[in-house]
CSV table of C-alpha atoms in Angstrom, one decimal:
chain,number,residue,atom,x,y,z
A,1,UNK,CA,22.5,-40.4,20.4
A,2,UNK,CA,22.7,-38.7,17.0
A,3,UNK,CA,21.5,-35.5,18.6
A,4,UNK,CA,24.3,-35.6,21.2
A,5,UNK,CA,26.8,-36.3,18.4
A,6,UNK,CA,25.4,-33.3,16.5
A,7,UNK,CA,25.7,-31.0,19.5
A,8,UNK,CA,29.2,-32.2,20.2
A,9,UNK,CA,30.0,-31.6,16.5
A,10,UNK,CA,28.7,-28.1,16.7
A,11,UNK,CA,30.7,-27.3,19.8
A,12,UNK,CA,33.8,-28.8,18.2
A,13,UNK,CA,33.3,-26.5,15.2
A,14,UNK,CA,32.8,-23.5,17.4
A,15,UNK,CA,35.9,-24.3,19.5
A,16,UNK,CA,37.9,-24.9,16.3
A,17,UNK,CA,36.8,-21.6,14.8
A,18,UNK,CA,37.8,-19.8,18.0
A,19,UNK,CA,41.2,-21.6,18.0
A,20,UNK,CA,41.7,-20.9,14.3
A,21,UNK,CA,41.1,-17.2,14.8
A,22,UNK,CA,43.6,-17.2,17.6
A,23,UNK,CA,41.4,-16.0,20.4
A,24,UNK,CA,39.1,-17.5,22.9
A,25,UNK,CA,35.7,-15.8,22.9
A,26,UNK,CA,34.9,-14.4,26.2
A,27,UNK,CA,31.5,-15.4,27.6
A,28,UNK,CA,29.5,-12.2,27.9
A,29,UNK,CA,27.6,-11.3,31.0
A,30,UNK,CA,23.8,-10.8,30.3
A,31,UNK,CA,24.2,-7.0,30.6
A,32,UNK,CA,27.0,-7.1,28.0
A,33,UNK,CA,25.1,-9.2,25.5
A,34,UNK,CA,24.2,-7.0,22.4
A,35,UNK,CA,26.5,-4.2,23.4
A,36,UNK,CA,28.3,-2.4,20.5
A,37,UNK,CA,31.3,-0.1,20.7
A,38,UNK,CA,31.0,2.6,18.2
A,39,UNK,CA,34.2,4.4,17.5
A,40,UNK,CA,34.2,5.8,13.9
A,41,UNK,CA,35.1,9.3,14.9
A,42,UNK,CA,34.8,9.6,18.7
A,43,UNK,CA,38.5,9.3,19.5
A,44,UNK,CA,39.5,11.6,16.7
A,45,UNK,CA,37.2,14.2,18.4
A,46,UNK,CA,38.8,13.5,21.8
A,47,UNK,CA,35.9,11.5,23.1
A,48,UNK,CA,35.7,8.0,24.4
A,49,UNK,CA,33.8,5.5,22.1
A,50,UNK,CA,30.1,5.2,22.3
A,51,UNK,CA,29.0,2.0,24.2
A,52,UNK,CA,25.6,1.2,22.8
A,53,UNK,CA,23.3,-1.3,24.6
A,54,UNK,CA,20.7,-3.0,22.5
A,55,UNK,CA,18.7,-4.1,25.5
A,56,UNK,CA,17.9,-0.5,26.5
A,57,UNK,CA,16.6,0.4,23.1
A,58,UNK,CA,14.9,-2.7,21.8
A,59,UNK,CA,12.3,-2.4,24.5
A,60,UNK,CA,11.2,0.8,22.8
A,61,UNK,CA,11.7,0.3,19.1
A,62,UNK,CA,11.7,-2.6,16.6
A,63,UNK,CA,14.9,-3.6,14.8
A,64,UNK,CA,13.3,-2.3,11.6
A,65,UNK,CA,12.7,1.2,12.8
A,66,UNK,CA,16.3,1.7,13.7
A,67,UNK,CA,18.0,-0.4,11.0
A,68,UNK,CA,15.8,0.7,8.1
A,69,UNK,CA,14.0,3.9,8.8
A,70,UNK,CA,16.6,5.6,10.9
A,71,UNK,CA,19.4,4.1,8.9
A,72,UNK,CA,21.7,2.4,11.3
A,73,UNK,CA,23.9,-0.3,9.7
A,74,UNK,CA,23.9,-3.9,10.9
A,75,UNK,CA,27.6,-3.9,11.9
A,76,UNK,CA,29.4,-1.7,14.3
A,77,UNK,CA,31.1,1.2,12.6
A,78,UNK,CA,29.5,0.7,9.2
A,79,UNK,CA,27.2,3.7,9.6
A,80,UNK,CA,30.0,6.3,10.1
A,81,UNK,CA,27.9,8.4,12.4
A,82,UNK,CA,29.2,11.9,13.1
A,83,UNK,CA,28.1,14.2,15.9
A,84,UNK,CA,26.9,16.7,13.2
A,85,UNK,CA,24.5,14.0,11.9
A,86,UNK,CA,23.0,13.6,15.3
A,87,UNK,CA,22.7,17.3,15.7
A,88,UNK,CA,20.8,17.5,12.5
A,89,UNK,CA,18.3,15.0,13.9
A,90,UNK,CA,19.5,11.9,12.2
A,91,UNK,CA,20.6,8.6,13.7
A,92,UNK,CA,20.8,8.9,17.6
A,93,UNK,CA,19.5,12.5,17.1
A,94,UNK,CA,16.2,11.2,15.7
A,95,UNK,CA,15.1,10.5,19.3
A,96,UNK,CA,17.9,12.0,21.4
A,97,UNK,CA,17.0,15.6,20.8
A,98,UNK,CA,16.0,17.0,24.2
A,99,UNK,CA,12.4,16.8,23.2
A,100,UNK,CA,9.5,14.4,24.0
A,101,UNK,CA,10.1,11.2,22.1
A,102,UNK,CA,7.3,9.2,20.5
A,103,UNK,CA,9.5,6.1,20.8
A,104,UNK,CA,10.7,6.4,24.4
A,105,UNK,CA,7.4,8.1,25.5
A,106,UNK,CA,9.4,10.6,27.5
A,107,UNK,CA,11.7,13.5,27.1
A,108,UNK,CA,15.1,12.1,25.9
A,109,UNK,CA,18.4,13.8,26.5
A,110,UNK,CA,20.1,15.6,23.5
A,111,UNK,CA,22.7,13.4,21.8
A,112,UNK,CA,25.5,15.8,20.7
A,113,UNK,CA,26.4,19.4,20.8
A,114,UNK,CA,28.9,21.6,19.0
A,115,UNK,CA,30.0,23.3,22.2
A,116,UNK,CA,29.5,22.2,25.8
A,117,UNK,CA,30.6,23.3,29.3
A,118,UNK,CA,31.7,21.0,32.1
A,119,UNK,CA,28.2,20.3,33.3
A,120,UNK,CA,26.9,19.5,29.9
A,121,UNK,CA,29.9,17.2,29.3
A,122,UNK,CA,28.2,14.8,31.9
A,123,UNK,CA,25.5,14.3,29.2
A,124,UNK,CA,28.1,13.3,26.7
A,125,UNK,CA,29.4,10.6,29.1
A,126,UNK,CA,26.0,8.9,29.1
A,127,UNK,CA,26.9,7.4,25.7
A,128,UNK,CA,30.7,8.1,25.4
A,129,UNK,CA,32.2,5.9,28.1
A,130,UNK,CA,35.6,4.7,28.8
A,131,UNK,CA,34.4,1.6,30.6
A,132,UNK,CA,31.1,0.1,31.6
A,133,UNK,CA,29.7,1.6,34.8
A,134,UNK,CA,28.0,-0.4,37.5
A,135,UNK,CA,25.0,2.0,37.1
A,136,UNK,CA,24.4,0.5,33.7
A,137,UNK,CA,24.5,-3.0,35.1
A,138,UNK,CA,22.1,-2.1,37.8
A,139,UNK,CA,19.7,-0.6,35.2
A,140,UNK,CA,19.9,-3.8,33.2
A,141,UNK,CA,19.2,-6.0,36.3
A,142,UNK,CA,16.3,-3.8,37.4
A,143,UNK,CA,14.8,-4.1,33.9
A,144,UNK,CA,15.6,-7.9,33.4
A,145,UNK,CA,14.0,-8.9,36.7
A,146,UNK,CA,10.6,-7.9,35.4
A,147,UNK,CA,11.0,-9.7,32.1
A,148,UNK,CA,10.3,-13.4,31.1
A,149,UNK,CA,13.5,-15.4,31.4
A,150,UNK,CA,15.5,-17.0,28.7
A,151,UNK,CA,18.3,-19.5,29.0
A,152,UNK,CA,21.1,-17.7,27.1
A,153,UNK,CA,22.0,-14.4,25.6
A,154,UNK,CA,20.9,-11.6,27.9
A,155,UNK,CA,18.5,-13.9,29.7
A,156,UNK,CA,15.4,-12.1,28.5
A,157,UNK,CA,12.8,-13.8,26.3
A,158,UNK,CA,11.9,-10.8,24.2
A,159,UNK,CA,9.2,-12.6,22.2
A,160,UNK,CA,7.3,-13.5,25.4
A,161,UNK,CA,7.9,-10.0,26.8
A,162,UNK,CA,6.1,-8.5,23.8
A,163,UNK,CA,3.4,-11.2,23.9
A,164,UNK,CA,2.7,-10.4,27.5
A,165,UNK,CA,2.6,-6.6,26.8
A,166,UNK,CA,5.7,-5.9,28.9
A,167,UNK,CA,7.4,-4.3,26.0
A,168,UNK,CA,5.7,-2.6,23.0
A,169,UNK,CA,8.3,-1.6,20.5
A,170,UNK,CA,7.4,1.2,18.2
A,171,UNK,CA,7.7,0.3,14.4
A,172,UNK,CA,6.6,3.6,12.8
A,173,UNK,CA,7.8,7.1,13.6
A,174,UNK,CA,6.0,10.1,12.2
A,175,UNK,CA,8.2,12.3,10.1
A,176,UNK,CA,10.8,9.5,9.8
A,177,UNK,CA,9.0,6.3,8.5
A,178,UNK,CA,7.2,6.1,5.2
A,179,UNK,CA,3.6,5.1,6.0
A,180,UNK,CA,3.5,1.5,4.9
A,181,UNK,CA,0.7,-0.8,4.0
A,182,UNK,CA,0.1,-3.7,6.4
A,183,UNK,CA,2.7,-6.3,6.0
A,184,UNK,CA,1.5,-9.5,4.4
A,185,UNK,CA,3.4,-12.2,6.3
A,186,UNK,CA,4.9,-14.9,4.1
A,187,UNK,CA,4.4,-18.5,5.3
A,188,UNK,CA,6.7,-20.3,7.7
A,189,UNK,CA,8.8,-23.1,6.2
A,190,UNK,CA,11.1,-25.8,7.4
A,191,UNK,CA,14.8,-26.3,6.5
A,192,UNK,CA,16.3,-29.8,6.6
A,193,UNK,CA,19.0,-30.3,9.1
A,194,UNK,CA,22.3,-31.5,7.6
A,195,UNK,CA,23.0,-34.0,10.3
A,196,UNK,CA,20.8,-37.1,10.7
A,197,UNK,CA,18.9,-37.1,14.0
A,198,UNK,CA,18.9,-33.3,14.4
A,199,UNK,CA,15.4,-31.9,14.2
A,200,UNK,CA,14.8,-29.8,11.1
A,201,UNK,CA,14.6,-26.0,11.4
A,202,UNK,CA,11.3,-24.2,11.5
A,203,UNK,CA,11.7,-20.7,10.2
A,204,UNK,CA,9.0,-18.4,11.2
A,205,UNK,CA,8.5,-15.4,8.9
A,206,UNK,CA,5.9,-14.1,11.4
A,207,UNK,CA,8.4,-14.0,14.3
A,208,UNK,CA,11.0,-12.3,12.2
A,209,UNK,CA,9.0,-9.8,10.2
A,210,UNK,CA,7.2,-8.4,13.2
A,211,UNK,CA,10.4,-6.7,14.2
A,212,UNK,CA,12.4,-6.6,11.0
A,213,UNK,CA,10.0,-6.1,8.1
A,214,UNK,CA,11.5,-7.4,4.8
A,215,UNK,CA,14.4,-5.1,4.1
A,216,UNK,CA,16.6,-5.9,7.1
A,217,UNK,CA,17.1,-9.5,5.8
A,218,UNK,CA,16.4,-9.3,2.0
A,219,UNK,CA,18.5,-9.1,0.0
A,220,UNK,CA,21.5,-8.0,2.1
A,221,UNK,CA,21.6,-11.1,4.4
A,222,UNK,CA,19.5,-13.6,2.5
A,223,UNK,CA,19.6,-13.3,-1.3
A,224,UNK,CA,17.0,-15.9,-2.0
A,225,UNK,CA,13.2,-15.8,-1.3
A,226,UNK,CA,12.7,-19.2,-2.7
A,227,UNK,CA,13.3,-21.9,0.0
A,228,UNK,CA,16.8,-23.3,-0.4
A,229,UNK,CA,18.0,-20.5,-2.8
A,230,UNK,CA,20.6,-19.3,-0.2
A,231,UNK,CA,23.0,-22.1,0.7
A,232,UNK,CA,24.7,-21.8,4.0
A,233,UNK,CA,26.2,-23.9,6.7
A,234,UNK,CA,26.5,-23.7,10.5
A,235,UNK,CA,30.2,-22.8,10.1
A,236,UNK,CA,29.2,-19.7,8.2
A,237,UNK,CA,26.5,-18.9,10.7
A,238,UNK,CA,29.1,-19.2,13.5
A,239,UNK,CA,31.3,-16.8,11.5
A,240,UNK,CA,28.5,-14.2,11.8
A,241,UNK,CA,26.9,-14.6,8.3
A,242,UNK,CA,23.2,-15.3,7.5
A,243,UNK,CA,21.4,-16.0,10.8
A,244,UNK,CA,24.6,-15.1,12.6
A,245,UNK,CA,24.3,-11.4,11.7
A,246,UNK,CA,21.8,-11.1,14.6
A,247,UNK,CA,21.8,-14.5,16.4
A,248,UNK,CA,24.9,-14.5,18.8
A,249,UNK,CA,25.1,-10.8,18.7
A,250,UNK,CA,21.7,-9.4,19.7
A,251,UNK,CA,19.1,-12.0,19.2
A,252,UNK,CA,19.3,-15.3,21.2
A,253,UNK,CA,22.6,-17.2,20.5
A,254,UNK,CA,23.2,-20.1,18.2
A,255,UNK,CA,24.1,-22.3,21.1
A,256,UNK,CA,20.4,-22.4,22.0
A,257,UNK,CA,20.1,-25.1,19.2
A,258,UNK,CA,16.5,-26.2,19.9
A,259,UNK,CA,15.1,-22.7,19.4
A,260,UNK,CA,15.6,-23.2,15.7
A,261,UNK,CA,15.9,-26.9,15.3
A,262,UNK,CA,12.4,-27.4,16.6
A,263,UNK,CA,10.5,-29.5,14.1
A,264,UNK,CA,8.7,-32.3,15.9
A,265,UNK,CA,9.4,-35.7,14.3
B,1,UNK,CA,-25.4,44.8,12.4
B,2,UNK,CA,-22.1,46.3,11.6
B,3,UNK,CA,-19.1,44.0,12.0
B,4,UNK,CA,-15.9,45.4,13.6
B,5,UNK,CA,-12.8,45.0,11.5
B,6,UNK,CA,-10.8,43.7,14.4
B,7,UNK,CA,-13.4,40.9,15.0
B,8,UNK,CA,-13.3,39.9,11.3
B,9,UNK,CA,-9.5,39.7,11.5
B,10,UNK,CA,-9.6,37.6,14.6
B,11,UNK,CA,-12.1,35.3,13.0
B,12,UNK,CA,-10.0,34.9,9.9
B,13,UNK,CA,-6.9,34.0,12.0
B,14,UNK,CA,-9.0,31.5,14.0
B,15,UNK,CA,-10.3,29.9,10.7
B,16,UNK,CA,-6.8,29.6,9.2
B,17,UNK,CA,-5.4,28.1,12.5
B,18,UNK,CA,-8.3,25.6,12.5
B,19,UNK,CA,-7.7,24.6,8.9
B,20,UNK,CA,-3.9,24.2,9.5
B,21,UNK,CA,-4.4,22.1,12.6
B,22,UNK,CA,-7.0,19.9,10.7
B,23,UNK,CA,-4.7,19.3,7.7
B,24,UNK,CA,-2.4,16.3,7.7
B,25,UNK,CA,0.9,17.2,9.4
B,26,UNK,CA,3.2,15.8,6.7
B,27,UNK,CA,3.4,16.7,3.1
B,28,UNK,CA,1.5,19.9,3.3
B,29,UNK,CA,4.2,22.5,3.4
B,30,UNK,CA,7.2,21.0,5.2
B,31,UNK,CA,8.3,18.2,3.0
B,32,UNK,CA,10.4,18.8,-0.2
B,33,UNK,CA,9.4,16.9,-3.4
B,34,UNK,CA,12.2,14.3,-3.1
B,35,UNK,CA,10.9,13.4,0.4
B,36,UNK,CA,7.3,13.1,-0.8
B,37,UNK,CA,8.5,10.9,-3.6
B,38,UNK,CA,10.6,8.8,-1.2
B,39,UNK,CA,7.6,8.3,1.1
B,40,UNK,CA,5.4,7.2,-1.8
B,41,UNK,CA,7.9,4.9,-3.4
B,42,UNK,CA,9.3,3.2,-0.3
B,43,UNK,CA,5.9,2.8,1.3
B,44,UNK,CA,5.4,-0.3,-0.7
B,45,UNK,CA,8.1,-2.6,0.6
B,46,UNK,CA,5.8,-4.5,2.9
B,47,UNK,CA,3.6,-5.5,0.0
B,48,UNK,CA,6.3,-5.9,-2.7
B,49,UNK,CA,5.4,-9.6,-3.1
B,50,UNK,CA,1.9,-8.6,-4.3
B,51,UNK,CA,3.1,-6.4,-7.2
B,52,UNK,CA,3.4,-7.5,-10.8
B,53,UNK,CA,6.8,-7.5,-12.6
B,54,UNK,CA,5.8,-4.3,-14.4
B,55,UNK,CA,4.8,-2.5,-11.2
B,56,UNK,CA,8.1,-3.6,-9.5
B,57,UNK,CA,10.0,-2.3,-12.5
B,58,UNK,CA,8.2,1.1,-12.2
B,59,UNK,CA,9.1,1.3,-8.5
B,60,UNK,CA,12.8,0.5,-9.3
B,61,UNK,CA,12.9,3.2,-11.9
B,62,UNK,CA,11.4,5.7,-9.4
B,63,UNK,CA,14.0,4.6,-6.9
B,64,UNK,CA,16.8,5.2,-9.4
B,65,UNK,CA,15.5,8.8,-10.1
B,66,UNK,CA,15.1,9.4,-6.4
B,67,UNK,CA,18.7,8.2,-5.8
B,68,UNK,CA,19.9,10.9,-8.2
B,69,UNK,CA,17.9,13.6,-6.3
B,70,UNK,CA,19.2,12.3,-2.9
B,71,UNK,CA,22.8,12.5,-4.1
B,72,UNK,CA,22.4,16.3,-4.4
B,73,UNK,CA,21.5,16.7,-0.7
B,74,UNK,CA,23.7,17.7,2.2
B,75,UNK,CA,26.0,15.0,3.6
B,76,UNK,CA,24.0,13.9,6.6
B,77,UNK,CA,20.7,13.7,4.7
B,78,UNK,CA,22.4,12.0,1.7
B,79,UNK,CA,24.0,9.4,3.9
B,80,UNK,CA,20.7,8.4,5.6
B,81,UNK,CA,18.5,8.6,2.6
B,82,UNK,CA,20.8,7.0,0.1
B,83,UNK,CA,21.0,3.9,2.3
B,84,UNK,CA,17.2,4.0,2.7
B,85,UNK,CA,16.6,4.4,-1.0
B,86,UNK,CA,19.0,1.6,-1.8
B,87,UNK,CA,17.5,-0.8,0.7
B,88,UNK,CA,14.1,-0.1,-0.8
B,89,UNK,CA,15.3,-0.4,-4.4
B,90,UNK,CA,17.3,-3.6,-3.7
B,91,UNK,CA,14.2,-5.2,-2.1
B,92,UNK,CA,12.1,-4.4,-5.2
B,93,UNK,CA,14.9,-5.7,-7.5
B,94,UNK,CA,15.2,-8.8,-5.4
B,95,UNK,CA,11.5,-9.6,-5.5
B,96,UNK,CA,11.4,-8.9,-9.3
B,97,UNK,CA,14.4,-11.2,-9.9
B,98,UNK,CA,12.7,-13.9,-7.8
B,99,UNK,CA,9.4,-13.5,-9.7
B,100,UNK,CA,11.3,-13.7,-13.1
B,101,UNK,CA,13.1,-16.9,-12.0
B,102,UNK,CA,9.8,-18.4,-10.8
B,103,UNK,CA,8.3,-17.7,-14.3
B,104,UNK,CA,11.3,-19.1,-16.0
B,105,UNK,CA,11.3,-22.2,-13.7
B,106,UNK,CA,7.6,-22.8,-14.5
B,107,UNK,CA,8.2,-22.5,-18.2
B,108,UNK,CA,11.0,-25.1,-18.2
């Protein structure tokens, strides 16, 4: 009964936040989940914004490789990527350079060019798109049907997909990554739920560090290593802080309560 | 047996090519000093928790020097590596602060 009350409470908080911010959050289709529109300079340069799909990249690279070693920020537009950066081999241009990519294990199209003709412009429109094409949806459906299923988000259980060897994201890229020592995984810990009857949270360092290393979360997102040092609430998480930086945007959504609140009584 | 000069030249080229191909690809001739220093300094983030406070402080100082060197680079390189150096420095600082607090907590 208390669990139901907690879930209702969470839903009420979510609806209230949506109401307070003056907009109803549209439920995303699985193929849209984790999509980011990047428009720092595109429109100034006469190009449509870049529509970046996380699903098509996270099968190849860990979060850490892109958000630490390649230098992409954690929020859309924060990196201020320019075409010239890509042309010099940074950001998208790290892999999208017209050469064989160690991440994608194939030759990947070149990301940007100073000059282009009409035929070459077709290459620009792979990333710079006015609206989502059905071809991208089809690509997603073809990929997703081979993957283990999940209840929410983009419907793919990425953790299982990696465990089953269906995806093998690359974590180190020669010439880009500093060669690191093997990560010593910190122990898992539990966090007490604030509502009676709701199972406590089991936080797995192992599950998080395998794709993120340390720097993605500490200290930018979580400023305390010691358990309980960072105080936060579900309201803040729903607002996109703390766990909400990734969960509800790219990683499974917060509405999948029992994925985190999983401690057995 | 008298060796032909052409043969000696070809052999020298072959030896040099073999030596170059056997050498590690990074850090031999391509990487500038700031990049070598970056790779050495920021290679320790995965094991930051195992370092002593003095070792962490040394790494932070190296990051601060590196930051100054990176600030002199072209805009694209500066943007990427300044972020990377800061992430790495902030992690070391964060671990150091946590260790200091743990020592203070134990003393009280």
